[in-house]
Amino acid sequence: AGNTAHSAMSALVLDTTVPTVSIQPPTDAAVRRLPLTVDLADNLASVVGLGITEVDVNTAPDGSASGAWQRLSAGLLPAGRSTLQLDFAGLVGGARRLRGRTANGGEHPELVGEATVTVQVDQSSPALTDVTFTQSSPQVVDVAWIASDGRSGIVSARVEWLDGSAWRQLAGAAAASGAGRMNVDISSVPSGRQQVRLVVVDGAGNDSSAGGPVNGVAVDHTPPSVTG
């Protein structure tokens, strides 16, 4: 009958190029959590996309790759710049190697781009000793302490009072390793025996606290009475 059949032709996309992975150098300061910025690229990303991006941390505490790799993040990311929130919970402090790996999005997922960077991890609370609370007047408490942190240093201190079940800040200031002192105005606190505490924070966001006197500090807003 002379009939002929034509099969539809589809374009064949062949992608054999390894994706490009770039990690923005993190801060030099020690961290316990890190917003990691990664840049991903592939010559055919707009056609076949990208494969899984994985971020791992090596357990070796010297910044090398001699330990085991521990997964921190995995998922599909678009080409371009993305920011991943990483948490180093459970890792002992020290230099850690981070590795970002992205697979090809085409028919060759075994083609993987990789980049590494080193970050300083600090999960340890500061050392806090010799804490004293001295009530110099009915409205003022003098707080003194000694604090230290070997990895990220002491950056701030604050004094809080217990309002029911919630701790509320009374005063705060920048601080450094070594001896510290703060004069705290307690005139905003209700009268009576009030529980207070000192909190010091290191550069990575770890904190340590110490409570005030067991029976609290005495707050008295009642003016003296005059008779005669």
Short mmCIF file of C-alpha atoms in Angstrom, two decimals:
data_model
loop_
_atom_site.label_atom_id
_atom_site.label_comp_id
_atom_site.label_asym_id
_atom_site.label_seq_id
_atom_site.Cartn_x
_atom_site.Cartn_y
_atom_site.Cartn_z
CA ALA A 1 0.00 0.00 0.00
CA GLY A 2 3.03 2.17 0.11
CA ASN A 3 2.53 3.27 3.71
CA THR A 4 5.66 4.22 5.63
CA ALA A 5 6.25 4.77 9.36
CA HIS A 6 8.50 7.39 10.90
CA SER A 7 9.73 7.12 14.47
CA ALA A 8 10.08 10.30 16.49
CA MET A 9 13.66 11.36 17.07
CA SER A 10 14.71 12.68 20.49
CA ALA A 11 17.91 14.49 21.29
CA LEU A 12 20.49 12.48 23.17
CA VAL A 13 22.24 14.45 25.89
CA LEU A 14 25.67 13.11 26.72
CA ASP A 15 27.24 14.69 29.78
CA THR A 16 30.67 13.43 30.79
CA THR A 17 31.87 16.57 32.60
CA VAL A 18 32.58 16.47 36.32
CA PRO A 19 30.60 19.13 38.27
CA THR A 20 32.56 21.99 39.81
CA VAL A 21 32.34 22.35 43.59
CA SER A 22 33.66 25.38 45.46
CA ILE A 23 33.42 25.95 49.22
CA GLN A 24 33.72 29.46 50.61
CA PRO A 25 36.44 29.51 53.29
CA PRO A 26 34.72 29.59 56.70
CA THR A 27 35.64 31.96 59.48
CA ASP A 28 38.94 31.37 61.26
CA ALA A 29 37.12 31.41 64.61
CA ALA A 30 36.14 28.16 66.30
CA VAL A 31 32.47 27.23 65.80
CA ARG A 32 29.92 24.72 67.02
CA ARG A 33 27.54 25.40 64.13
CA LEU A 34 28.44 26.75 60.69
CA PRO A 35 26.55 28.30 57.76
CA LEU A 36 28.61 26.77 54.93
CA THR A 37 28.44 28.47 51.52
CA VAL A 38 28.96 26.24 48.47
CA ASP A 39 29.02 27.12 44.76
CA LEU A 40 28.03 24.41 42.26
CA ALA A 41 28.37 24.43 38.47
CA ASP A 42 28.11 22.04 35.53
CA ASN A 43 28.17 22.73 31.81
CA LEU A 44 24.81 20.97 31.35
CA ALA A 45 23.19 21.84 34.69
CA SER A 46 20.35 23.67 32.92
CA VAL A 47 19.58 20.54 30.90
CA VAL A 48 20.11 17.55 33.21
CA GLY A 49 20.51 19.27 36.56
CA LEU A 50 22.89 18.18 39.28
CA GLY A 51 22.99 15.02 41.34
CA ILE A 52 23.12 14.67 45.11
CA THR A 53 25.36 17.04 47.04
CA GLU A 54 26.87 15.56 50.19
CA VAL A 55 28.83 17.33 52.92
CA ASP A 56 30.91 15.22 55.30
CA VAL A 57 33.26 15.97 58.19
CA ASN A 58 36.29 13.86 59.02
CA THR A 59 36.56 12.63 62.58
CA ALA A 60 40.35 13.13 62.74
CA PRO A 61 40.96 16.03 65.19
CA ASP A 62 44.04 17.35 63.36
CA GLY A 63 42.37 18.63 60.19
CA SER A 64 43.46 15.63 58.12
CA ALA A 65 41.40 13.04 56.24
CA SER A 66 42.84 10.13 58.24
CA GLY A 67 39.67 9.43 60.22
CA ALA A 68 36.19 8.30 59.23
CA TRP A 69 33.88 10.56 57.22
CA GLN A 70 30.67 11.51 59.02
CA ARG A 71 27.68 12.75 57.01
CA LEU A 72 26.41 16.24 57.89
CA SER A 73 24.17 17.02 54.93
CA ALA A 74 22.85 15.42 51.74
CA GLY A 75 20.33 16.60 49.18
CA LEU A 76 19.69 18.10 45.76
CA LEU A 77 20.98 21.64 45.31
CA PRO A 78 20.63 23.90 42.28
CA ALA A 79 23.56 25.24 40.31
CA GLY A 80 24.88 28.46 41.81
CA ARG A 81 25.37 29.44 45.43
CA SER A 82 23.65 27.74 48.38
CA THR A 83 24.13 27.98 52.15
CA LEU A 84 23.93 24.88 54.32
CA GLN A 85 23.47 24.98 58.11
CA LEU A 86 25.88 22.46 59.63
CA ASP A 87 25.90 21.27 63.24
CA PHE A 88 29.03 19.64 64.70
CA ALA A 89 27.27 18.13 67.73
CA GLY A 90 29.11 15.13 69.11
CA LEU A 91 32.52 16.02 67.69
CA VAL A 92 35.49 16.64 69.96
CA GLY A 93 36.95 20.09 69.44
CA GLY A 94 39.83 20.67 67.06
CA ALA A 95 40.61 21.23 63.38
CA ARG A 96 38.23 19.29 61.12
CA ARG A 97 38.31 18.59 57.40
CA LEU A 98 35.04 19.27 55.59
CA ARG A 99 34.34 17.68 52.21
CA GLY A 100 31.68 18.72 49.71
CA ARG A 101 30.88 16.32 46.85
CA THR A 102 28.36 16.76 44.01
CA ALA A 103 27.43 14.07 41.50
CA ASN A 104 26.71 14.55 37.81
CA GLY A 105 23.00 14.90 37.07
CA GLY A 106 23.15 13.01 33.74
CA GLU A 107 23.72 9.38 32.88
CA HIS A 108 27.06 9.31 34.69
CA PRO A 109 26.44 9.84 38.44
CA GLU A 110 29.86 8.32 39.08
CA LEU A 111 31.35 11.62 37.91
CA VAL A 112 31.72 13.54 41.17
CA GLY A 113 33.18 16.96 41.84
CA GLU A 114 34.80 17.53 45.22
CA ALA A 115 36.21 20.32 47.38
CA THR A 116 37.57 20.37 50.93
CA VAL A 117 38.16 23.02 53.58
CA THR A 118 39.31 23.02 57.21
CA VAL A 119 37.26 24.43 60.08
CA GLN A 120 37.96 24.79 63.80
CA VAL A 121 35.30 23.08 65.95
CA ASP A 122 34.59 23.99 69.59
CA GLN A 123 31.90 22.09 71.50
CA SER A 124 33.31 22.64 75.01
CA SER A 125 31.74 24.90 77.63
CA PRO A 126 33.97 27.60 79.16
CA ALA A 127 35.56 27.07 82.56
CA LEU A 128 33.86 29.25 85.19
CA THR A 129 35.16 29.56 88.77
CA ASP A 130 35.33 31.88 91.77
CA VAL A 131 31.86 33.33 91.17
CA THR A 132 30.62 35.69 93.88
CA PHE A 133 27.45 37.76 94.27
CA THR A 134 27.83 40.65 96.72
CA GLN A 135 24.86 42.86 97.43
CA SER A 136 26.36 46.32 97.85
CA SER A 137 22.95 47.97 98.29
CA PRO A 138 19.25 47.00 98.14
CA GLN A 139 19.31 47.91 94.43
CA VAL A 140 22.77 46.71 93.29
CA VAL A 141 24.55 43.34 93.18
CA ASP A 142 28.28 43.15 92.39
CA VAL A 143 29.14 39.96 90.48
CA ALA A 144 32.72 38.73 90.07
CA TRP A 145 34.15 35.64 88.36
CA ILE A 146 37.08 33.99 86.59
CA ALA A 147 36.40 32.42 83.19
CA SER A 148 38.53 30.84 80.49
CA ASP A 149 38.19 28.98 77.20
CA GLY A 150 41.17 27.45 75.40
CA ARG A 151 39.72 27.38 71.87
CA SER A 152 37.51 30.37 71.18
CA GLY A 153 37.93 32.65 74.20
CA ILE A 154 35.32 34.35 76.37
CA VAL A 155 33.25 36.99 74.55
CA SER A 156 30.35 37.95 76.83
CA ALA A 157 28.76 37.63 80.26
CA ARG A 158 25.24 38.24 81.52
CA VAL A 159 23.34 38.11 84.78
CA GLU A 160 19.80 36.71 84.84
CA TRP A 161 17.02 36.37 87.40
CA LEU A 162 14.45 33.61 87.63
CA ASP A 163 10.99 34.92 86.79
CA GLY A 164 8.75 31.97 87.58
CA SER A 165 10.18 29.24 85.35
CA ALA A 166 11.98 31.54 82.88
CA TRP A 167 15.39 33.16 83.20
CA ARG A 168 15.37 36.83 82.20
CA GLN A 169 18.41 39.00 81.58
CA LEU A 170 19.19 41.79 84.01
CA ALA A 171 22.52 42.93 82.59
CA GLY A 172 25.02 41.91 79.95
CA ALA A 173 28.41 43.05 78.70
CA ALA A 174 31.38 42.03 76.59
CA ALA A 175 33.89 39.94 78.53
CA ALA A 176 37.30 38.32 78.12
CA SER A 177 39.21 35.39 79.55
CA GLY A 178 40.39 35.94 83.11
CA ALA A 179 38.80 37.85 85.96
CA GLY A 180 35.59 39.74 85.30
CA ARG A 181 33.24 41.96 87.26
CA MET A 182 29.79 43.47 86.71
CA ASN A 183 27.63 45.82 88.78
CA VAL A 184 24.01 44.83 88.28
CA ASP A 185 21.01 47.06 88.90
CA ILE A 186 18.23 44.90 90.35
CA SER A 187 15.69 47.70 90.79
CA SER A 188 13.49 46.20 88.06
CA VAL A 189 13.12 42.91 89.95
CA PRO A 190 10.12 42.43 92.28
CA SER A 191 10.69 42.67 96.03
CA GLY A 192 11.57 39.53 97.90
CA ARG A 193 14.24 36.85 97.71
CA GLN A 194 15.15 36.37 94.03
CA GLN A 195 17.29 33.69 92.40
CA VAL A 196 20.02 34.99 90.10
CA ARG A 197 22.76 33.43 88.01
CA LEU A 198 25.81 34.37 85.92
CA VAL A 199 26.23 33.08 82.35
CA VAL A 200 29.48 33.38 80.37
CA VAL A 201 29.67 32.65 76.63
CA ASP A 202 32.63 31.73 74.44
CA GLY A 203 33.29 32.70 70.83
CA ALA A 204 31.63 29.55 69.49
CA GLY A 205 28.40 30.12 71.43
CA ASN A 206 29.01 27.57 74.20
CA ASP A 207 28.08 28.79 77.67
CA SER A 208 28.55 28.02 81.35
CA SER A 209 26.48 29.27 84.28
CA ALA A 210 26.77 29.59 88.03
CA GLY A 211 23.97 30.34 90.44
CA GLY A 212 23.91 33.05 93.08
CA PRO A 213 23.31 32.59 96.80
CA VAL A 214 21.19 29.55 97.67
CA ASN A 215 18.61 31.72 99.39
CA GLY A 216 18.69 34.32 96.63
CA VAL A 217 19.37 38.05 96.80
CA ALA A 218 17.14 40.32 98.84
CA VAL A 219 15.25 42.91 96.81
CA ASP A 220 13.43 45.59 98.79
CA HIS A 221 11.47 48.39 97.12
CA THR A 222 9.65 49.48 100.29
CA PRO A 223 10.70 52.99 101.36
CA PRO A 224 11.59 53.43 105.02
CA SER A 225 8.84 54.69 107.23
CA VAL A 226 9.27 57.86 109.28
CA THR A 227 7.47 58.20 112.60
CA GLY A 228 7.57 60.77 115.25
#
